[in-house]
Coordinates of C-alpha atoms and ligand atoms in Angstrom, one line a residue:
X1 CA 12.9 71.9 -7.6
X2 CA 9.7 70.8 -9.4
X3 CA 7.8 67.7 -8.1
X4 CA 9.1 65.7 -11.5
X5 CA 12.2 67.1 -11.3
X6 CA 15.7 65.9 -9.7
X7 CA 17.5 68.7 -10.3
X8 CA 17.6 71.5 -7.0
X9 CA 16.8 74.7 -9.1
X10 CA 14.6 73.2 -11.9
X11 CA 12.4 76.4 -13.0
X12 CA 9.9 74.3 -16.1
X13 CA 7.1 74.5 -13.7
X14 CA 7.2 78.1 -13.1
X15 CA 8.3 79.1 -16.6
X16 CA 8.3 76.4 -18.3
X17 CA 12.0 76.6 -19.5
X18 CA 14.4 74.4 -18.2
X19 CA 17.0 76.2 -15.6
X20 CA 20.0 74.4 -17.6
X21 CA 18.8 75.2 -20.6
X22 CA 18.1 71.6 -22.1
X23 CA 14.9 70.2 -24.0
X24 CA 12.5 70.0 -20.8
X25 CA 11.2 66.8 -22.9
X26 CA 14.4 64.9 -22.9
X27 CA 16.2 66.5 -19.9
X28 CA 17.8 63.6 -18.3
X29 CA 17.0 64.7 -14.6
X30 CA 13.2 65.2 -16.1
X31 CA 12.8 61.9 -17.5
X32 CA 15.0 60.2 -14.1
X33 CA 12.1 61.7 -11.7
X34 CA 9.3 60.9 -14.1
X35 CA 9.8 57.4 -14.3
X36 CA 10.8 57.3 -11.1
X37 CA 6.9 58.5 -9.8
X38 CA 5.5 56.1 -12.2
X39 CA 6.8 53.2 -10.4
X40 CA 10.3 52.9 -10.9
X41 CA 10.3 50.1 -13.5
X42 CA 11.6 51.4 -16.5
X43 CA 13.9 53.7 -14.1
X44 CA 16.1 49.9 -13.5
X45 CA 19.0 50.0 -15.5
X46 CA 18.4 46.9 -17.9
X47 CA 21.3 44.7 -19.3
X48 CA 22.5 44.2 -23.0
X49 CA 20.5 41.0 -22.7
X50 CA 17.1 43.2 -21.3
X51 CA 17.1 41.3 -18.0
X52 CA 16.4 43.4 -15.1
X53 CA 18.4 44.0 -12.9
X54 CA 17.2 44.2 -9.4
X55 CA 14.2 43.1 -10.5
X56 CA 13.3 40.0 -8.2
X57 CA 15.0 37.0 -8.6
X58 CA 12.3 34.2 -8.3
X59 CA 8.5 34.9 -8.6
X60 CA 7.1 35.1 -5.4
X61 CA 5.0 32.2 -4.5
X62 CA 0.9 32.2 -5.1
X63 CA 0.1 31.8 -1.1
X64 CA 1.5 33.1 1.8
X65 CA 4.0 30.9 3.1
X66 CA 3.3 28.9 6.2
X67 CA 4.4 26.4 8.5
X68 CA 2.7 23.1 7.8
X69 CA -0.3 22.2 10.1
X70 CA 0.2 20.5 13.0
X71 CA -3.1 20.0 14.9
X72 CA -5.0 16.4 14.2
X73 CA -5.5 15.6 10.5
X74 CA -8.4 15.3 8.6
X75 CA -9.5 12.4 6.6
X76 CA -8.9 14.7 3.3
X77 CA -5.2 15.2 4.6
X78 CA -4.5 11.7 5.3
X79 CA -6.0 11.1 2.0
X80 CA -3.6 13.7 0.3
X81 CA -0.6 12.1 2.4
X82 CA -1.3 8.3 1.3
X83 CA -1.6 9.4 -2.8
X84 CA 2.3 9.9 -2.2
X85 CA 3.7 7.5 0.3
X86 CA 2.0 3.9 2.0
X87 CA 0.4 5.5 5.3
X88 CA -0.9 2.9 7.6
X89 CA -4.1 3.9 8.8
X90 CA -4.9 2.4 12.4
X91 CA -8.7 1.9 13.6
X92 CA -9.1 2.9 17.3
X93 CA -12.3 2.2 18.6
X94 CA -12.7 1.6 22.9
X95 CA -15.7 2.5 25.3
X96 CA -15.0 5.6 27.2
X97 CA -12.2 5.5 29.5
X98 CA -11.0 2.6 28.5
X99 CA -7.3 4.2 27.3
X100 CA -7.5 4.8 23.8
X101 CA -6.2 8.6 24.0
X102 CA -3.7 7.3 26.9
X103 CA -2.3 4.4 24.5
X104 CA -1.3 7.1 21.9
X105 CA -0.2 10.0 24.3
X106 CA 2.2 7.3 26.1
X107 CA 3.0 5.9 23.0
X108 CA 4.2 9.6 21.7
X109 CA 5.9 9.9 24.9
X110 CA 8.2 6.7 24.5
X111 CA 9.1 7.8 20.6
X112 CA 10.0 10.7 21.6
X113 CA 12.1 9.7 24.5
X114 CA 13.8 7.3 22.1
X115 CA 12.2 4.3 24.7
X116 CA 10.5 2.7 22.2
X117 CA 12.2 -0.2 21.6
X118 CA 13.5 -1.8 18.4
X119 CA 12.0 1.9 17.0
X120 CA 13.2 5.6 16.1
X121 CA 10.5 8.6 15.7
X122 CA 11.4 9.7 12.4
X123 CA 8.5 12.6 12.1
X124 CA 4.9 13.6 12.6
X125 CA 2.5 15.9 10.8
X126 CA 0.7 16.3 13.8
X127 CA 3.2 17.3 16.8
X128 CA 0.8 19.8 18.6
X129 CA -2.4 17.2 18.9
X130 CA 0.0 14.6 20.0
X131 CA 1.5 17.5 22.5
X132 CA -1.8 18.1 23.3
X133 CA -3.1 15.0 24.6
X134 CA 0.4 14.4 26.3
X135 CA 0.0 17.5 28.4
X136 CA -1.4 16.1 31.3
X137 CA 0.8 13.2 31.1
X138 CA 3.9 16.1 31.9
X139 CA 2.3 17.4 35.1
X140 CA 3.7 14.8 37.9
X141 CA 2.0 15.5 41.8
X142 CA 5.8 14.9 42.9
X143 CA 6.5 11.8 41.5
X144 CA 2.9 10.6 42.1
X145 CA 0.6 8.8 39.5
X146 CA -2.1 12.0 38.9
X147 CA -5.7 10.3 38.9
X148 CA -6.0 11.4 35.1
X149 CA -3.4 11.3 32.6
X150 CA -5.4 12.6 29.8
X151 CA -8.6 14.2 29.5
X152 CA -12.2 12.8 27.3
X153 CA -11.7 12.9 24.0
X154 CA -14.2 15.6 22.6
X155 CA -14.2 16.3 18.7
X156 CA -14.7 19.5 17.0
X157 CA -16.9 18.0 14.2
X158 CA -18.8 15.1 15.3
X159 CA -18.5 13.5 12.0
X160 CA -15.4 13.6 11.0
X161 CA -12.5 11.3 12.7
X162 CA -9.6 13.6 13.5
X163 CA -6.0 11.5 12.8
X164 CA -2.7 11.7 14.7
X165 CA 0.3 10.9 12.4
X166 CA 3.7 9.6 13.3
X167 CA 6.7 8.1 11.4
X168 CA 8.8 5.4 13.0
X169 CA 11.8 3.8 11.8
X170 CA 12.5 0.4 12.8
X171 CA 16.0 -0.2 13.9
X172 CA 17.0 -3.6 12.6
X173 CA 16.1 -2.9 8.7
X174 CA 16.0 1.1 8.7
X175 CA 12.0 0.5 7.3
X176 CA 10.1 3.3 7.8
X177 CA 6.1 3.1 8.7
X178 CA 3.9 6.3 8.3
X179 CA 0.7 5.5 11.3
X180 CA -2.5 7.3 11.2
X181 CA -3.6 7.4 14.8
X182 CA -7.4 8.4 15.3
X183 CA -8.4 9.8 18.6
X184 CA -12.0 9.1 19.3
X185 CA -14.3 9.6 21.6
X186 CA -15.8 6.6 23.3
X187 CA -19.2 7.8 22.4
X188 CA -18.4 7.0 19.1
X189 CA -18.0 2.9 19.5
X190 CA -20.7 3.5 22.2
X191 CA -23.2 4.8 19.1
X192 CA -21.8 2.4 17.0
X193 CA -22.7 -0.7 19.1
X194 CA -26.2 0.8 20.4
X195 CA -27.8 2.0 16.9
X196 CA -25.4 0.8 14.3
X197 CA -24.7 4.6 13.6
X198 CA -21.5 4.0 11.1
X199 CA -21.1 6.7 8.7
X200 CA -18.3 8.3 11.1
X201 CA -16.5 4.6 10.7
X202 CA -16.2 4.6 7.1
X203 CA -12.4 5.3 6.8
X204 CA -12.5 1.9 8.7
X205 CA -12.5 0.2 5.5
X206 CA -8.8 1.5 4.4
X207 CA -7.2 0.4 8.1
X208 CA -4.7 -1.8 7.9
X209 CA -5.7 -2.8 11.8
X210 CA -8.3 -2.2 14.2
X211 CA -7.2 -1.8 18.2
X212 CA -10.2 -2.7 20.4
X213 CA -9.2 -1.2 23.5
X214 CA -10.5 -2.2 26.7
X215 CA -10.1 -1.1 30.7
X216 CA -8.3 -4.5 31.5
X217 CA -10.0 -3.6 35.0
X218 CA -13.7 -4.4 33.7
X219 CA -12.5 -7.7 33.0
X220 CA -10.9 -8.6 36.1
X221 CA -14.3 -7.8 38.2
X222 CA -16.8 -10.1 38.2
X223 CA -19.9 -7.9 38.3
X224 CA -18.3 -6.0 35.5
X225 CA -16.8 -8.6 33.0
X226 CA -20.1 -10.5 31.3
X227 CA -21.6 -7.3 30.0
X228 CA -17.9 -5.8 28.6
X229 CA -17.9 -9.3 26.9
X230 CA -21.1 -9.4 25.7
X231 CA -20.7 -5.6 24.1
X232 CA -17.3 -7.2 22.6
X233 CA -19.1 -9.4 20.6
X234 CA -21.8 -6.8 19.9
X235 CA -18.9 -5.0 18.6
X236 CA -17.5 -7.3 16.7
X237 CA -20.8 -8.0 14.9
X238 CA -21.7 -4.6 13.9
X239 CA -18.0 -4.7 12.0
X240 CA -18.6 -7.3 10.3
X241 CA -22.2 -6.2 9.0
X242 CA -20.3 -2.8 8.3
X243 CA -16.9 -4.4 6.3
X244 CA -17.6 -8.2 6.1
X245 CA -14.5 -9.6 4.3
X246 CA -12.3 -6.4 4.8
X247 CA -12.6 -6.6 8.4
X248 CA -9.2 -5.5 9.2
X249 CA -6.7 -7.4 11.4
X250 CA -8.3 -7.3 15.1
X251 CA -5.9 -6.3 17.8
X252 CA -7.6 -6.2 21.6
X253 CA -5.0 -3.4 23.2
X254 CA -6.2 -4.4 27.2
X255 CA -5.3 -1.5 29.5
X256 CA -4.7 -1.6 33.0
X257 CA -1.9 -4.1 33.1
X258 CA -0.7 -2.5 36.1
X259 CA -3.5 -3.1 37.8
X260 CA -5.3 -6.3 36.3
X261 CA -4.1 -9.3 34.9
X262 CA -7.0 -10.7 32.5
X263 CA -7.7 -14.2 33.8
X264 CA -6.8 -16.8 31.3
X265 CA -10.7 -18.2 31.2
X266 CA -11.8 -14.3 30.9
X267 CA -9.5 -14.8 27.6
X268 CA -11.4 -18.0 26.5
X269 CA -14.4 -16.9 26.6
X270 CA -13.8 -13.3 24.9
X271 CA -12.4 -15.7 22.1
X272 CA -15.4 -17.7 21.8
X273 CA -17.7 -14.6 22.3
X274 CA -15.8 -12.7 19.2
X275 CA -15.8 -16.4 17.2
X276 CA -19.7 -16.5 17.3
X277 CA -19.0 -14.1 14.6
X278 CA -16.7 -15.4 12.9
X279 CA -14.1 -13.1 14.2
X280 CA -10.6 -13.7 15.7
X281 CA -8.2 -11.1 17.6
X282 CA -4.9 -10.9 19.1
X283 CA -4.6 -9.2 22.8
X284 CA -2.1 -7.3 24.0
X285 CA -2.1 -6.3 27.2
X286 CA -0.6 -2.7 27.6
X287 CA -0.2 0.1 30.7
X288 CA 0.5 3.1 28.9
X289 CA 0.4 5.1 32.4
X290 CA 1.9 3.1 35.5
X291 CA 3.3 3.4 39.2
X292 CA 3.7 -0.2 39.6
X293 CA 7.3 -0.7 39.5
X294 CA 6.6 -4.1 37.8
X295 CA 5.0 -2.8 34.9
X296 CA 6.8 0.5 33.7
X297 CA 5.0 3.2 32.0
X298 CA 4.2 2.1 28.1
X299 CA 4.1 -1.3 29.3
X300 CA 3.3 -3.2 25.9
X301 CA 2.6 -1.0 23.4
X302 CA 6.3 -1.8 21.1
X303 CA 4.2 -5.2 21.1
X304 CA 1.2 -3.0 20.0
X305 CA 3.1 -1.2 17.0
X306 CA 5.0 -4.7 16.2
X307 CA 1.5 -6.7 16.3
X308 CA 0.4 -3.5 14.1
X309 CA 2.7 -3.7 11.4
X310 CA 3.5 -7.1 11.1
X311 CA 2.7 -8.7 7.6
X312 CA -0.6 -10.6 8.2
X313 CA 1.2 -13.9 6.6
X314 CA 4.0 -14.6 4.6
X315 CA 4.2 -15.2 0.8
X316 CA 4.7 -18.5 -0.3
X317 CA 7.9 -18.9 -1.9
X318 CA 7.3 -19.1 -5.8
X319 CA 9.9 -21.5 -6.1
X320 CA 10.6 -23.3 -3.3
X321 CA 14.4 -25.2 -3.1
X322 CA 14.2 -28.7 -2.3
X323 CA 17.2 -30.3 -1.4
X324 CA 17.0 -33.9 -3.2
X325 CA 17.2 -37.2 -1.5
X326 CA 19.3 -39.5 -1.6
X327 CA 16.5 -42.4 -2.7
X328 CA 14.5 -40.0 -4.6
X329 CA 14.3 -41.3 -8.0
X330 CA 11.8 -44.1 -7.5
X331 CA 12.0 -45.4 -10.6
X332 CA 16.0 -46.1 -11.0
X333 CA 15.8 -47.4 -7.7
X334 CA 13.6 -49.6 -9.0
X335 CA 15.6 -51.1 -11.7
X336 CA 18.3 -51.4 -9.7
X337 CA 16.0 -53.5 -7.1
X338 CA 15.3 -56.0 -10.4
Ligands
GTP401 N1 -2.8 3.4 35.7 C1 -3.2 3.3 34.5 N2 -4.1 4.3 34.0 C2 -4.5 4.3 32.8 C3 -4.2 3.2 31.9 N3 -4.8 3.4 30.7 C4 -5.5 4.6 30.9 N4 -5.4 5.1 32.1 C5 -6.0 6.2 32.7 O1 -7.4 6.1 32.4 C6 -8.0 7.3 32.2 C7 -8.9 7.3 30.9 O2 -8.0 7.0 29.8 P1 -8.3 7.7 28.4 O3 -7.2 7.3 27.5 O4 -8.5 9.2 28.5 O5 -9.6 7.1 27.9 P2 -10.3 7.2 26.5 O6 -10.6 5.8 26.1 O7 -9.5 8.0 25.6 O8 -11.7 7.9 26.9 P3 -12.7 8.8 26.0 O9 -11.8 9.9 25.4 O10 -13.6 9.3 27.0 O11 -13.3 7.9 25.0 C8 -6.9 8.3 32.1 O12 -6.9 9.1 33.2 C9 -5.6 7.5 32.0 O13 -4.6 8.1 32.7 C10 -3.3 2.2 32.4 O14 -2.9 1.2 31.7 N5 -2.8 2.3 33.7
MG402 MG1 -9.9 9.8 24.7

């Protein structure tokens, strides 16, 4: 058989006659194993109405399918995510070790266990980062509290926030919220405060809210507690030079509740301290890790999210309904007086 040849004794390359005696040009097994070598397209048997068949049936798509990404989100893929749905973008900003990475590792924890109360995970974009910083969180010493839960927060580009994203679906009304969690390192708040360095805060200015979170222990000792208040207001000035107006709703998330109640005074004069700027906040006291059987692990942080999400105020009603008194009409009654 000759290489462009199907049939067994085919004798046109050797003599160039074919062996049955047919037009080598236009001999069916010829043309068969031609078209076959040239790629087999015109060798598919096409229909009356010239579609292919066992041609493909869809085109196949321009990029190599992949799973989506799942490590912590850039601010160009939050951007991406809130042209097409409301995404609630969180401002976490903390001293280091004061519980920022714990509140959102705890946080994922109780979603995902369904403890969240009054709440339902619905999704995330970003299951491996929250996965991540959750690890340590899995690894018990027997039931014992480990000494760290998570680990510092180190970023791969030091300019860039990296965002945590989860969905949550509140219970009573079926509302869904779409939360973009940054996970900084204190450094950053730390540089913010001590040289004003802000350029890595700009996506501040699109947060819906700001957690301040703070190691409710530094409060509670008295050596500690001026200076922590003192780089509070610090704080809280260096956001209002940076956003003025569209300083975000402030929420102070204080850790530690496990181990330190914040004295009421220790409040006071935090409020007054942030008021010197014109600035007022709500605290929530939280214990996102725990192994005081009083406050369980994720102590306070559904009054976190709900303080997070809340609608800053209500709309007046445009038309209010007024139910009309009996003695209303001043001016009959009047009359009737005459
Ligand atoms: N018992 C207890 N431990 C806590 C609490 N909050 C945080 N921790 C622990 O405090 C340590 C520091 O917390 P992180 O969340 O890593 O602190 P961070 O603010 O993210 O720190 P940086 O990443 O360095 O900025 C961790 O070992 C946590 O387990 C709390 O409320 N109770
Ligand atoms: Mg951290």
């Amino acid at each position: 058989m000759s290489a462009a040849c199907t049939f067994e004794g085919c004798t046109v390359a050797e003599t160039q006659r074919c062996a049955l005696e047919k037009d080598p040009e236009t001999c069916p097994n010829r043309v068969k194993a031609i078209s076959l070598m040239q790629g087999g397209a015109s060798a598919r048997p096409a229909t009356s109405e010239g579609v292919d068949l066992g041609a493909p049936v869809l085109d196949a798509p321009a990029e190599n399918p992949s799973f989506p990404r799942s490590t912590t989100l850039g601010t160009a893929a939050i951007g991406e995510m809130m042209s097409g749905k409301y995404v609630s973008v969180v401002g976490i900003l903390g001293y280091p070790e004061s519980g920022k990475t714990a509140c959102l590792a705890s946080l994922y924890l109780l979603a995902s266990n369904d403890r969240l109360t009054g709440w339902s995970f619905a999704d995330s974009c970003s299951l491996m980062a929250f996965e991540e910083i959750s690890r340590g969180a899995r690894r018990w010493n027997g039931g014992e509290l480990p000494d760290q839960m998570t680990v510092h927060t180190e970023m791969g580009d030091d300019r860039q926030p990296g965002f945590l994203h989860l969905r949550l679906k509140r219970d009573a009304d079926g509302r869904c919220v779409d939360l973009a969690l940054p996970d900084l390192p204190g450094e950053w708040t730390k540089d913010l405060v001590a040289t004003s360095r802000a350029d890595r805060f700009e996506f501040l200015r699109s947060a819906d809210v700001l957690w301040v979170v703070v190691d409710g222990r530094t409060l509670q000792s008295v050596e500690l507690r001026q200076g922590v208040i003192s780089r509070l207001g610090q704080l809280a000035g260096r956001l209002i030079a940076m956003l003025g107006e569209s300083l975000p709703r402030l929420l102070l998330a204080v850790t530690h509740r496990d181990q330190a109640e914040i004295p009421a005074p220790v409040l006071e004069r935090i409020r007054a301290e942030l008021w010197k700027h014109e600035v007022v906040a709500t605290v929530v006291p939280v214990a996102p890790f725990s192994d005081n059987a009083e406050f369980k692990p994720g102590f306070g942080l559904v009054d976190l999210i709900n303080e997070s999400v809340a609608q800053p105020h209500e709309a007046p009603s445009f038309w209010p309904a007024t139910e009309p008194e009996s003695d209303a009409r001043a001016y009959l009654s009047h009359r009737r007086s005459q």
